């Protein structure tokens, strides 16, 4: 067998399912031990400093410099006790990963070494980091970027480094990361939602977003991973014939977890628990070697930061197990891709889930208000929401038959749908003026909807699941903030409109329940174009969606353009989430990232074909020639008949090798042509069409060759080897 692949397979066979974590104690005894949480703060801080952190965390109040010094000293003391030597601001640049630059605590003065950490260093760092994508925001002003502590997210220790969750902004204050717009969107949503909630309960002051983030992933053996240059460089396979057996039998889904993976899961869970991540579920997913885990929901900022941290931890622990974890949305063609379902709900500071149907007419009215505002927002900005999950990676998954379709819709379930229908039907029957009692009477018919009562629809990108929405279209490798901040902003905008409509009707003399009900009805009516209960994967829905005027994402760079539409720019500006220039910069980054990723994929595809596949195919042709020549010597003219299979295989291989080498040339040409386009959006468009088309052609020939060339000669691990332990 080809030595590269054989070595990888031999090595993979030696990898065991040994556990590394020595933790035997109940989880509760070490949960959160690596986090500087409130309990530890209470121990290490003066009451005044402790209160300052609590206020900063709850309401974003600024921490003054003197107190920052005290907090830094306390953090340092704790961190050193825990064996940490360095600290870092951990931020979330526009790359879907996190970034860190470690600084040592140690300082030498007058020949004497000691550990030092100042309030200034805690609050702000200047990591330079001028190479991160900024969409031009930094070239025009000042190259420096600053990171600043986000006290709403706890600091923790990872690998001997004190990690300080931070925002990342330019010299002039523009957001260069995912955290800033997310924090701003949460504030906008809190203000708008509290203003609507106070119609029902004047005690409500603020509203928080709760997020429960399900993480899907693949696991492959490290030796096989290293033998696939495409997996190594792109996180996905750019070629590979489907395995005879993959997920047809659904025998992996929810099946017994393979022992190697089970050992890995337990070890990364242990590390996650120490970091205060409350992981709750683990199971096999649909595709072979695909799995999922999910923590219990928490506040949006914490959930997002912990999801990013969890991905780091999963990668680090995988190394110990000689495994590689793949977060790519579509590492393997032909089997399911991976998502990151974001379960999203909103909850008041008085502890009420605003998306939970109530037991009384009044709470039902409140539920309907929030529900209708969310779905109207989704309807008004359907393409924007769909585009917020767009990326090159996710484009391989979306619109496929296992992933949310590329057009936005909302699934409400049959119980709620009936309620909405009857509300819309009553439109004509409602007397102009009715008493408060009558108005409340109308919503009293809504049954209390229990969690179990709601049906599930896996084909919907945005599904209501009883007391929350599940944004299913988010991709597994994405920073969830990139989709969540758009959703928050859309809903904030919609809730603001809701409140002002109610105010207008009340000012005109309408009683409150009537005014609210009337706005609910009009919002539901506007939202009805995204409401869809059927099969989102079906052809009928595609046609129906087009009739309803819903735009589908058919091309990723085209979809990005919605970020520049006037209604988008105005909304982000009015909600104080992103300025027009910040939005434009993001648009630039989307396109640039798309081009760069596709460029890497196209290059590696070309390399593999020229350096691995064609040589293997030609090598096998040489074997065939020898065999045919031998046949001719032995059998004379009869060899044509007797060596027919060899001759036929030789011919087929020649055909594919021919098209492969000329298609790779065309691919290179298409890339060069695209690279000459200076406008990034137009370049991305060229990549998404011409370059991608050639990539598909190249892959097709390569995958055919995999089926023709002797298995002994094939150089790179095959799908059946990568996908099964
Ligand atoms: P499923 O796969 O059936 O959708 P999971 O158990 O895998 O369910 O994940 C559901 C996620 O939703 C969990 O993270 C859970 O904590 C979260 N969740 C439950 N209730 C809420 C809520 N009210 N708001 C936000 N997230 C929630
Ligand atoms: Mg799940």
XYZ file of C-alpha atoms and ligand atoms in Angstrom:
753
model
C 0.000 0.000 0.000
C 1.099 3.573 -0.643
C 3.454 4.234 2.227
C 1.972 7.555 3.358
C -1.514 6.177 3.788
C -0.297 2.870 5.189
C 1.816 4.577 7.803
C -1.165 6.674 8.836
C -3.454 3.643 9.073
C -0.856 1.655 11.033
C -0.334 4.526 13.404
C -4.074 5.075 13.854
C -4.428 1.408 14.820
C -2.105 1.943 17.782
C -4.182 4.754 19.289
C -6.126 3.635 22.302
C -9.142 4.799 24.254
C -7.186 5.609 27.370
C -8.471 8.400 29.616
C -6.072 11.109 30.710
C -7.983 12.987 33.310
C -7.270 11.711 36.804
C -10.424 13.280 38.168
C -12.480 10.681 39.983
C -14.363 12.903 42.384
C -17.961 13.999 41.767
C -18.129 16.861 39.266
C -19.567 19.203 41.881
C -16.280 19.068 43.823
C -14.232 20.626 41.004
C -16.856 22.485 38.975
C -15.689 26.039 38.273
C -12.351 25.632 40.076
C -10.492 27.440 37.270
C -12.875 30.410 37.211
C -12.556 33.565 39.258
C -16.263 33.520 40.020
C -18.312 35.565 42.447
C -17.626 33.170 45.328
C -13.874 33.596 44.845
C -14.215 37.330 44.359
C -15.967 37.573 47.684
C -13.001 35.844 49.283
C -10.253 37.811 47.542
C -11.826 41.280 47.253
C -12.867 43.962 49.715
C -16.665 44.351 49.943
C -16.405 47.625 48.020
C -14.435 46.119 45.141
C -16.718 43.098 45.091
C -19.782 45.321 44.771
C -18.097 47.248 41.961
C -17.560 44.063 39.952
C -21.127 42.916 40.571
C -22.480 46.275 39.350
C -20.197 46.224 36.318
C -21.303 42.709 35.513
C -25.016 43.377 36.023
C -25.448 46.824 34.588
C -22.216 47.637 32.836
C -21.242 50.288 35.386
C -17.671 51.544 34.953
C -15.026 50.402 37.440
C -12.759 53.199 38.659
C -9.003 52.949 38.415
C -8.244 52.476 42.104
C -10.689 49.629 42.389
C -9.344 48.128 39.160
C -5.924 47.973 40.830
C -7.371 46.128 43.783
C -9.225 43.700 41.515
C -6.087 43.066 39.452
C -4.055 42.342 42.565
C -6.705 39.920 43.812
C -6.896 38.158 40.463
C -3.111 37.877 40.395
C -2.992 36.428 43.900
C -5.584 33.815 43.004
C -3.978 33.063 39.633
C -0.533 32.574 41.139
C -1.948 30.293 43.801
C -3.407 28.298 40.917
C 0.010 28.077 39.253
C -0.537 30.697 36.536
C 2.481 32.610 35.283
C 0.932 34.741 32.530
C -2.190 36.690 31.727
C -3.890 37.528 28.459
C -6.799 39.478 27.112
C -8.842 36.927 25.215
C -10.771 38.539 22.400
C -12.916 37.517 19.451
C -11.674 39.082 16.210
C -13.618 38.796 12.965
C -12.220 35.345 12.267
C -14.573 32.933 14.068
C -11.782 32.087 16.483
C -10.377 33.693 19.602
C -7.087 35.552 19.904
C -4.658 35.820 22.785
C -1.293 37.397 23.476
C 0.247 36.274 26.722
C 2.170 38.571 29.069
C 4.210 37.337 32.016
C 3.313 38.508 35.516
C 6.988 38.527 36.409
C 8.836 41.834 36.588
C 12.438 42.433 37.618
C 13.306 45.601 39.494
C 16.712 46.314 41.035
C 17.710 42.760 40.281
C 14.753 41.377 42.209
C 12.003 39.404 40.496
C 8.400 39.609 41.610
C 4.909 39.120 40.158
C 3.004 42.205 39.172
C -0.381 42.884 37.586
C -1.815 46.400 37.520
C -5.368 47.626 37.158
C -4.353 49.256 33.887
C -3.124 45.949 32.504
C -6.379 44.309 33.567
C -8.572 46.966 32.014
C -6.739 47.529 28.750
C -4.086 45.937 26.591
C -2.633 46.985 23.291
C -1.901 43.731 21.541
C -1.131 45.594 18.269
C -2.605 42.644 16.403
C -2.683 44.754 13.275
C -2.995 41.731 11.012
C -6.547 40.832 11.943
C -9.224 41.588 9.368
C -10.654 45.047 9.933
C -12.311 45.797 6.619
C -10.189 48.911 6.233
C -11.201 50.434 9.575
C -7.626 50.489 10.757
C -5.711 51.485 7.662
C -7.534 54.749 7.401
C -6.973 55.905 10.954
C -4.418 54.182 13.059
C -3.169 50.649 12.896
C -3.338 49.914 16.603
C -6.071 47.815 18.120
C -6.986 47.810 21.793
C -8.500 45.097 23.894
C -10.483 45.983 26.988
C -11.805 43.823 29.803
C -15.483 42.836 29.588
C -16.464 42.475 33.257
C -19.755 40.805 32.305
C -17.816 37.613 31.559
C -15.702 35.918 34.263
C -11.925 35.529 34.018
C -10.465 32.043 34.182
C -7.236 30.075 33.956
C -6.378 27.987 30.935
C -3.018 26.227 30.605
C -1.388 28.354 33.269
C -2.591 31.643 31.807
C -5.117 33.986 33.388
C -7.578 34.712 30.575
C -9.499 37.987 30.633
C -12.499 38.067 28.270
C -12.149 41.281 26.293
C -13.535 43.439 23.554
C -11.320 44.494 20.666
C -11.633 47.981 19.203
C -9.678 50.318 16.950
C -7.795 53.404 18.086
C -10.854 55.460 17.232
C -13.229 53.118 19.041
C -14.737 51.151 16.147
C -15.610 47.542 16.844
C -13.091 45.091 15.410
C -14.625 42.030 16.979
C -17.793 40.008 17.588
C -18.207 40.949 21.235
C -18.785 44.694 20.911
C -21.836 44.501 18.628
C -23.150 41.634 20.688
C -22.921 43.577 23.953
C -24.530 46.592 22.291
C -27.311 44.483 20.793
C -28.036 42.998 24.213
C -28.370 46.487 25.651
C -30.659 47.577 22.802
C -32.790 44.494 23.232
C -32.949 44.878 26.994
C -34.152 48.485 26.688
C -36.730 47.722 24.007
C -38.016 44.560 25.663
C -38.234 46.147 29.102
C -40.260 48.945 27.600
C -42.776 46.454 26.179
C -42.714 44.231 29.289
C -43.471 47.233 31.481
C -46.851 47.479 29.731
C -47.701 44.350 31.710
C -45.517 44.724 34.784
C -44.123 48.145 35.697
C -41.500 46.507 37.910
C -39.500 45.212 34.921
C -36.233 47.148 34.546
C -34.166 45.012 32.198
C -34.382 41.926 30.040
C -31.648 39.434 29.332
C -31.131 37.021 26.481
C -30.631 33.398 27.416
C -28.772 31.147 25.047
C -28.313 27.406 24.985
C -25.799 26.519 22.292
C -25.707 22.987 20.907
C -22.353 22.140 19.342
C -22.025 19.509 16.649
C -18.614 18.203 15.612
C -16.751 15.379 13.903
C -13.834 13.478 15.346
C -11.113 11.811 13.259
C -7.904 10.037 14.104
C -4.949 12.415 14.206
C -2.672 10.244 12.021
C -5.292 10.018 9.264
C -6.023 13.723 9.609
C -2.335 14.514 9.157
C -2.241 12.361 6.022
C -4.957 14.535 4.419
C -3.525 17.929 3.469
C -7.034 19.216 2.726
C -8.349 18.421 6.221
C -5.249 19.939 7.726
C -5.401 23.198 5.815
C -9.130 23.709 5.199
C -10.797 21.676 7.918
C -12.721 19.802 5.230
C -12.043 17.241 2.552
C -11.988 18.838 -0.902
C -12.214 15.434 -2.534
C -13.046 11.863 -1.521
C -15.433 9.287 -2.891
C -18.375 8.518 -0.636
C -18.041 5.443 1.522
C -20.219 2.440 0.557
C -21.770 2.685 3.973
C -22.171 5.963 5.733
C -25.333 7.127 7.472
C -27.971 5.172 5.509
C -28.825 2.834 8.347
C -29.034 5.563 11.003
C -27.093 3.135 13.162
C -24.730 5.786 14.509
C -27.384 8.341 15.528
C -27.945 8.188 19.300
C -26.044 4.874 19.264
C -23.504 3.695 21.811
C -20.645 6.191 21.809
C -17.411 4.620 20.438
C -15.058 3.988 23.365
C -12.275 6.204 22.030
C -14.670 9.095 21.652
C -16.322 8.400 24.963
C -12.933 8.655 26.721
C -12.266 11.878 24.845
C -15.669 13.320 25.754
C -15.223 12.564 29.437
C -11.819 14.241 29.430
C -12.913 17.411 27.674
C -16.020 17.561 29.832
C -13.841 17.441 32.938
C -11.829 20.413 31.695
C -15.015 22.233 30.707
C -16.542 21.688 34.154
C -13.430 23.108 35.784
C -13.969 26.174 33.615
C -17.537 26.494 34.825
C -19.131 25.250 31.584
C -22.235 23.351 32.589
C -22.230 20.655 29.894
C -25.359 18.617 30.078
C -25.860 16.418 27.019
C -23.641 14.298 24.781
C -24.642 11.965 21.987
C -23.829 10.542 18.580
C -25.181 12.597 15.693
C -26.467 11.370 12.324
C -23.248 11.082 10.305
C -20.621 8.515 11.235
C -18.080 10.003 13.666
C -20.331 13.008 14.211
C -21.280 13.992 17.760
C -22.982 16.732 19.735
C -22.734 18.305 23.136
C -24.738 21.051 24.797
C -24.431 23.013 28.011
C -27.380 24.274 30.026
C -28.458 27.677 28.732
C -27.125 30.832 30.365
C -26.918 34.552 29.658
C -25.989 35.241 26.045
C -22.555 36.694 26.736
C -21.563 33.847 29.003
C -22.983 31.232 26.627
C -21.104 32.665 23.653
C -17.818 33.122 25.501
C -18.124 29.615 26.891
C -18.887 28.172 23.473
C -15.697 29.742 22.094
C -13.797 28.450 25.124
C -15.336 25.000 24.779
C -14.077 24.772 21.201
C -10.555 25.593 22.400
C -10.763 23.021 25.186
C -12.121 20.361 22.822
C -9.223 20.966 20.448
C -6.611 20.839 23.185
C -7.942 17.686 24.821
C -8.283 15.975 21.425
C -4.507 16.239 20.995
C -3.952 14.097 24.083
C -6.204 11.439 22.581
C -4.472 11.561 19.182
C -7.739 12.821 17.780
C -8.691 15.857 15.766
C -11.995 17.558 16.304
C -13.542 19.083 13.187
C -15.845 22.048 13.694
C -16.176 22.662 9.956
C -19.800 22.778 8.769
C -19.234 20.191 6.059
C -16.022 18.215 6.441
C -17.303 15.333 4.304
C -19.523 15.448 1.242
C -22.450 13.084 1.161
C -23.028 12.914 4.906
C -24.664 15.416 7.254
C -22.903 18.634 8.087
C -22.630 20.241 11.521
C -24.565 23.091 13.023
C -24.549 25.114 16.170
C -28.202 25.417 17.109
C -28.724 28.549 19.178
C -31.656 28.213 21.585
C -32.682 31.793 22.253
C -35.106 33.227 24.784
C -35.624 36.495 26.639
C -36.184 36.801 30.352
C -37.015 39.775 32.602
C -35.068 40.794 35.690
C -38.199 39.712 37.570
C -37.601 36.155 36.332
C -40.267 35.831 33.645
C -39.463 34.064 30.374
C -41.219 36.344 27.888
C -41.500 33.529 25.352
C -43.286 31.210 27.718
C -47.041 31.045 27.203
C -48.827 31.784 30.440
C -51.682 30.393 32.455
C -53.722 33.600 32.577
C -55.131 35.852 29.857
C -52.772 38.658 30.884
C -49.624 36.534 30.645
C -50.874 35.129 27.363
C -51.202 38.637 26.024
C -47.645 39.365 27.095
C -46.435 36.166 25.446
C -48.265 37.037 22.236
C -46.745 40.504 22.229
C -43.222 39.165 22.362
C -43.884 36.301 20.008
C -45.422 38.567 17.396
C -42.584 41.079 17.734
C -39.956 38.373 17.217
C -41.626 36.870 14.163
C -42.353 40.234 12.618
C -38.681 41.146 13.030
C -37.717 37.860 11.395
C -40.150 38.525 8.541
C -38.961 42.103 7.982
C -35.302 41.075 7.973
C -35.539 37.516 6.704
C -32.679 37.751 4.243
C -30.481 39.573 6.748
C -30.944 36.800 9.303
C -30.211 34.160 6.725
C -27.135 36.105 5.635
C -25.946 36.410 9.219
C -25.190 32.684 9.108
C -23.616 32.804 5.655
C -20.020 31.845 5.188
C -18.110 29.720 2.732
C -18.126 26.830 5.201
C -21.821 27.031 5.979
C -22.704 27.338 2.299
C -21.630 23.714 1.831
C -24.213 22.768 4.463
C -27.159 25.137 4.050
C -29.784 24.246 1.551
C -28.626 20.645 1.634
C -31.074 17.987 2.616
C -30.022 17.638 6.191
C -29.521 21.287 7.073
C -31.818 24.263 7.360
C -32.837 25.518 3.935
C -31.403 28.725 2.512
C -34.610 30.699 2.923
C -35.876 31.995 6.259
C -39.068 30.700 7.806
C -40.502 30.312 11.290
C -42.022 27.118 12.612
C -44.541 27.677 15.413
C -46.118 24.249 15.865
C -49.732 23.345 15.291
C -51.144 24.584 18.614
C -49.781 28.084 18.256
C -50.515 28.226 14.541
C -54.185 27.589 15.299
C -54.172 30.352 17.893
C -52.633 32.765 15.388
C -55.143 31.819 12.730
C -58.005 32.514 15.055
C -56.513 35.857 16.115
C -56.163 36.877 12.489
C -59.655 35.615 11.677
C -61.180 37.635 14.501
C -59.855 40.748 12.879
C -63.124 41.575 11.182
C -65.333 40.511 14.061
C -63.790 42.604 16.780
C -65.971 45.536 17.697
C -64.170 48.841 17.423
C -64.384 49.523 21.126
C -64.545 46.752 23.634
C -63.963 46.641 27.357
C -60.658 45.522 28.856
C -62.431 42.457 30.136
C -63.657 41.539 26.656
C -60.239 42.054 25.190
C -58.628 39.792 27.751
C -61.419 37.281 27.257
C -60.224 36.873 23.689
C -56.793 35.602 24.636
C -58.084 33.486 27.474
C -58.745 30.735 24.984
C -55.037 30.158 24.429
C -54.179 26.922 26.103
C -51.186 26.870 28.345
C -48.598 25.326 26.139
C -46.331 22.909 27.854
C -42.899 22.082 26.522
C -43.944 18.554 25.636
C -46.886 19.870 23.739
C -44.803 21.431 21.004
C -43.905 19.438 17.968
C -40.474 19.593 16.372
C -39.570 20.535 12.856
C -35.991 19.813 11.883
C -36.393 21.408 8.479
C -36.968 24.911 9.828
C -34.090 27.352 10.221
C -35.916 29.112 13.064
C -38.251 26.982 15.134
C -40.270 27.707 18.264
C -39.761 24.953 20.803
C -42.200 25.742 23.604
C -40.442 28.529 25.505
C -37.634 29.586 23.144
C -36.672 29.833 19.506
C -34.073 27.536 18.067
C -31.945 29.278 15.434
C -30.839 26.142 13.662
C -29.070 27.633 10.682
C -25.999 28.817 12.623
C -22.879 26.963 11.487
C -20.794 24.751 13.767
C -17.522 26.645 13.305
C -18.992 30.132 13.619
C -18.697 32.465 16.521
C -22.383 32.320 17.543
C -22.277 36.053 18.287
C -22.242 36.842 14.569
C -25.774 35.510 14.172
C -27.060 36.242 17.655
C -26.276 39.961 17.595
C -28.191 40.313 14.342
C -31.177 38.490 15.837
C -31.035 40.637 18.994
C -30.944 43.810 16.940
C -33.799 42.748 14.676
C -35.962 41.907 17.687
C -34.997 45.121 19.522
C -36.041 47.114 16.479
C -39.336 45.271 16.229
C -40.103 45.664 19.945
C -39.477 49.388 19.740
C -42.046 49.618 16.956
C -44.412 47.490 18.994
C -44.247 49.827 21.961
C -44.663 52.967 19.902
C -47.710 51.493 18.131
C -49.297 50.649 21.477
C -48.532 54.148 22.759
C -50.112 55.659 19.672
C -53.313 53.637 20.089
C -53.505 54.382 23.808
C -53.049 58.067 23.111
C -55.990 57.790 20.726
C -58.106 56.524 23.600
C -57.857 52.753 23.262
C -57.628 50.690 26.466
C -54.387 48.786 26.946
C -55.449 45.186 26.266
C -57.245 46.314 23.126
C -54.310 48.387 21.962
C -51.879 45.533 22.579
C -54.107 42.991 20.891
C -54.508 45.195 17.891
C -50.706 45.533 17.492
C -50.268 41.781 18.018
C -52.742 41.167 15.242
C -51.079 43.539 12.842
C -47.593 42.164 13.645
C -48.758 38.566 13.182
C -50.348 39.515 9.927
C -47.084 41.086 8.694
C -45.167 38.035 9.878
C -47.396 35.499 8.200
C -45.185 35.425 5.121
C -42.374 33.714 7.054
C -44.649 31.384 8.984
C -44.298 27.919 7.553
C -45.212 24.613 9.138
C -44.365 22.218 6.327
C -41.221 20.545 5.061
C -38.571 23.214 4.588
C -36.493 20.901 2.387
C -39.228 20.423 -0.172
C -39.379 21.857 -3.655
C -42.922 23.133 -2.904
C -41.593 25.344 -0.126
C -38.963 26.820 -2.434
C -41.710 27.797 -4.842
C -44.068 28.926 -2.103
C -41.320 31.050 -0.526
C -40.656 32.713 -3.868
C -44.387 33.458 -4.229
C -44.344 35.032 -0.790
C -41.462 37.234 -1.872
C -38.950 35.689 0.514
C -35.424 35.862 -0.805
C -33.358 32.687 -0.754
C -29.610 32.671 -0.357
C -28.442 31.190 -3.635
C -25.041 32.805 -3.693
C -23.073 33.782 -0.590
C -21.372 37.000 -1.790
C -24.745 38.145 -3.148
C -26.327 37.475 0.236
C -23.705 39.605 2.002
C -25.040 42.629 0.117
C -28.072 42.783 2.388
C -25.745 44.212 5.051
C -25.458 47.344 2.922
C -29.182 47.818 2.293
C -30.632 51.018 3.643
C -33.064 49.264 5.971
C -30.204 47.234 7.490
C -27.878 50.205 7.897
C -30.654 52.285 9.468
C -31.662 49.542 11.847
C -28.135 48.915 13.169
C -27.588 52.648 13.500
C -30.904 53.342 15.242
C -30.348 50.522 17.687
C -26.821 51.787 18.392
C -25.250 48.451 17.496
C -23.050 49.204 14.481
C -22.353 52.461 12.674
C -22.618 52.559 8.874
C -18.819 52.509 8.574
C -18.514 49.545 10.946
C -21.120 47.706 8.935
C -19.360 48.433 5.687
C -16.102 47.225 7.184
C -17.753 43.960 8.172
C -19.112 43.556 4.681
C -15.573 43.947 3.362
C -14.304 41.327 5.824
C -17.058 38.860 4.857
C -16.009 39.021 1.222
C -12.309 38.975 1.942
C -12.631 35.941 4.212
C -14.762 34.175 1.636
C -12.138 34.732 -1.065
C -9.214 33.705 1.106
C -10.849 30.515 2.287
C -11.905 29.495 -1.180
C -8.469 30.347 -2.511
C -6.872 28.006 0.004
C -9.327 25.255 -0.912
C -8.722 25.722 -4.630
C -4.968 25.658 -4.172
C -4.933 22.552 -2.043
C -7.275 20.820 -4.455
C -4.871 21.590 -7.315
C -1.860 20.480 -5.264
C -3.418 17.189 -4.271
C -4.414 16.417 -7.826
C -1.038 17.201 -9.333
C 1.157 15.824 -6.562
C -0.809 12.906 -5.209
C -3.657 11.782 -7.400
C -2.262 12.034 -10.921
C 1.049 10.380 -9.934
C -0.890 7.556 -8.251
C -3.133 7.137 -11.294
C -0.207 7.154 -13.715
C 1.666 4.755 -11.433
C -1.252 2.371 -11.647
C -1.334 2.782 -15.431
C 2.271 1.621 -15.491
C 1.274 -1.486 -13.569
C -1.518 -2.060 -16.081
C 0.839 -1.612 -19.047
C 3.196 -4.198 -17.619
C 0.292 -6.582 -17.167
C -1.089 -5.953 -20.664
C 2.362 -6.304 -22.198
C 2.814 -9.619 -20.343
C -0.597 -10.713 -21.617
C 0.434 -10.010 -25.186
C 3.637 -12.025 -24.767
C 1.815 -15.002 -23.329
C -1.451 -14.987 -25.281
C -0.524 -13.357 -28.590
C -3.434 -11.687 -30.340
C -5.883 -13.120 -27.851
C -4.586 -10.592 -25.235
C -7.148 -8.012 -26.430
C -9.899 -10.284 -25.240
C -8.141 -11.677 -22.184
C -6.763 -8.375 -20.875
C -9.931 -6.436 -21.653
C -10.547 -5.288 -18.078
C -7.007 -3.908 -17.742
C -7.229 -2.173 -21.096
C -10.621 -0.679 -20.241
C -9.389 0.559 -16.843
C -6.305 2.015 -18.497
C -8.512 3.908 -20.956
C -10.847 5.247 -18.284
C -7.939 6.395 -16.143
C -6.416 8.145 -19.162
C -9.670 10.007 -19.701
C -9.942 11.196 -16.101
C -6.254 12.058 -15.840
C -6.574 14.095 -19.016
C -9.565 16.060 -17.815
C -8.059 16.398 -14.361
C -4.880 18.011 -15.582
C -6.654 20.349 -17.965
C -9.336 21.227 -15.387
C -6.702 22.001 -12.781
C -5.126 24.358 -15.302
C -8.476 26.021 -15.889
C -8.983 26.271 -12.141
C -5.658 28.056 -11.760
C -6.594 30.370 -14.632
C -9.993 31.135 -13.104
C -8.323 31.959 -9.821
C -5.782 34.234 -11.443
C -8.518 35.999 -13.351
C -10.553 36.480 -10.190
C -7.511 37.774 -8.307
C -7.127 40.547 -10.852
C -10.490 42.003 -9.790
C -9.698 44.694 -7.253
C -13.195 45.147 -5.842
C -13.430 42.534 -3.078
C -17.160 41.885 -3.450
C -16.836 41.309 -7.173
C -13.802 39.117 -6.623
C -15.785 37.046 -4.124
C -18.561 36.697 -6.678
C -16.078 35.440 -9.286
C -14.699 32.956 -6.793
C -18.185 31.779 -5.868
C -19.055 31.064 -9.491
C -16.130 30.438 -11.842
C -13.540 29.181 -9.374
C -16.075 27.030 -7.556
C -17.387 25.526 -10.796
C -13.901 24.366 -11.755
C -13.351 22.973 -8.288
C -16.479 20.850 -8.670
C -15.264 19.520 -12.021
C -11.821 18.723 -10.650
C -13.289 16.924 -7.684
C -15.542 14.851 -9.865
C -12.640 13.393 -11.885
C -10.531 12.880 -8.775
C -13.335 10.969 -7.039
C -13.788 8.770 -10.116
C -10.100 7.973 -10.116
C -10.314 6.933 -6.472
C -12.703 4.194 -7.599
C -10.437 3.049 -10.458
C -6.950 3.088 -9.012
C -5.744 0.045 -7.065
C -6.454 0.563 -3.369
C -2.864 -0.464 -2.621
C -1.582 2.526 -4.565
C -4.084 5.195 -3.468
C -2.050 7.661 -1.412
C -4.558 9.375 0.885
C -6.917 8.022 3.561
C -10.379 7.322 2.193
C -13.765 8.354 3.575
C -14.410 4.864 4.960
C -11.158 5.113 6.917
C -11.730 8.647 8.149
C -15.344 8.177 9.143
C -15.232 4.992 11.190
C -13.144 4.008 14.189
P -32.493 19.380 21.335
O -31.345 18.707 20.638
O -33.615 18.476 21.629
O -32.898 20.657 20.702
P -30.616 19.813 23.530
O -30.840 19.267 24.877
O -29.541 19.230 22.694
O -32.039 19.783 22.788
O -30.339 21.356 23.639
C -31.285 22.256 24.008
C -30.591 23.514 24.499
O -31.600 24.507 24.746
C -29.848 23.343 25.814
O -28.665 24.089 25.781
C -30.832 23.927 26.818
O -30.234 24.379 28.023
C -31.362 25.088 26.009
N -32.577 25.700 26.573
C -33.567 25.121 27.281
N -34.470 26.057 27.674
C -34.046 27.245 27.196
C -34.519 28.581 27.263
N -35.642 28.899 27.887
N -33.801 29.537 26.644
C -32.668 29.253 26.005
N -32.178 28.019 25.907
C -32.836 27.029 26.490
Mg -29.639 18.634 20.337
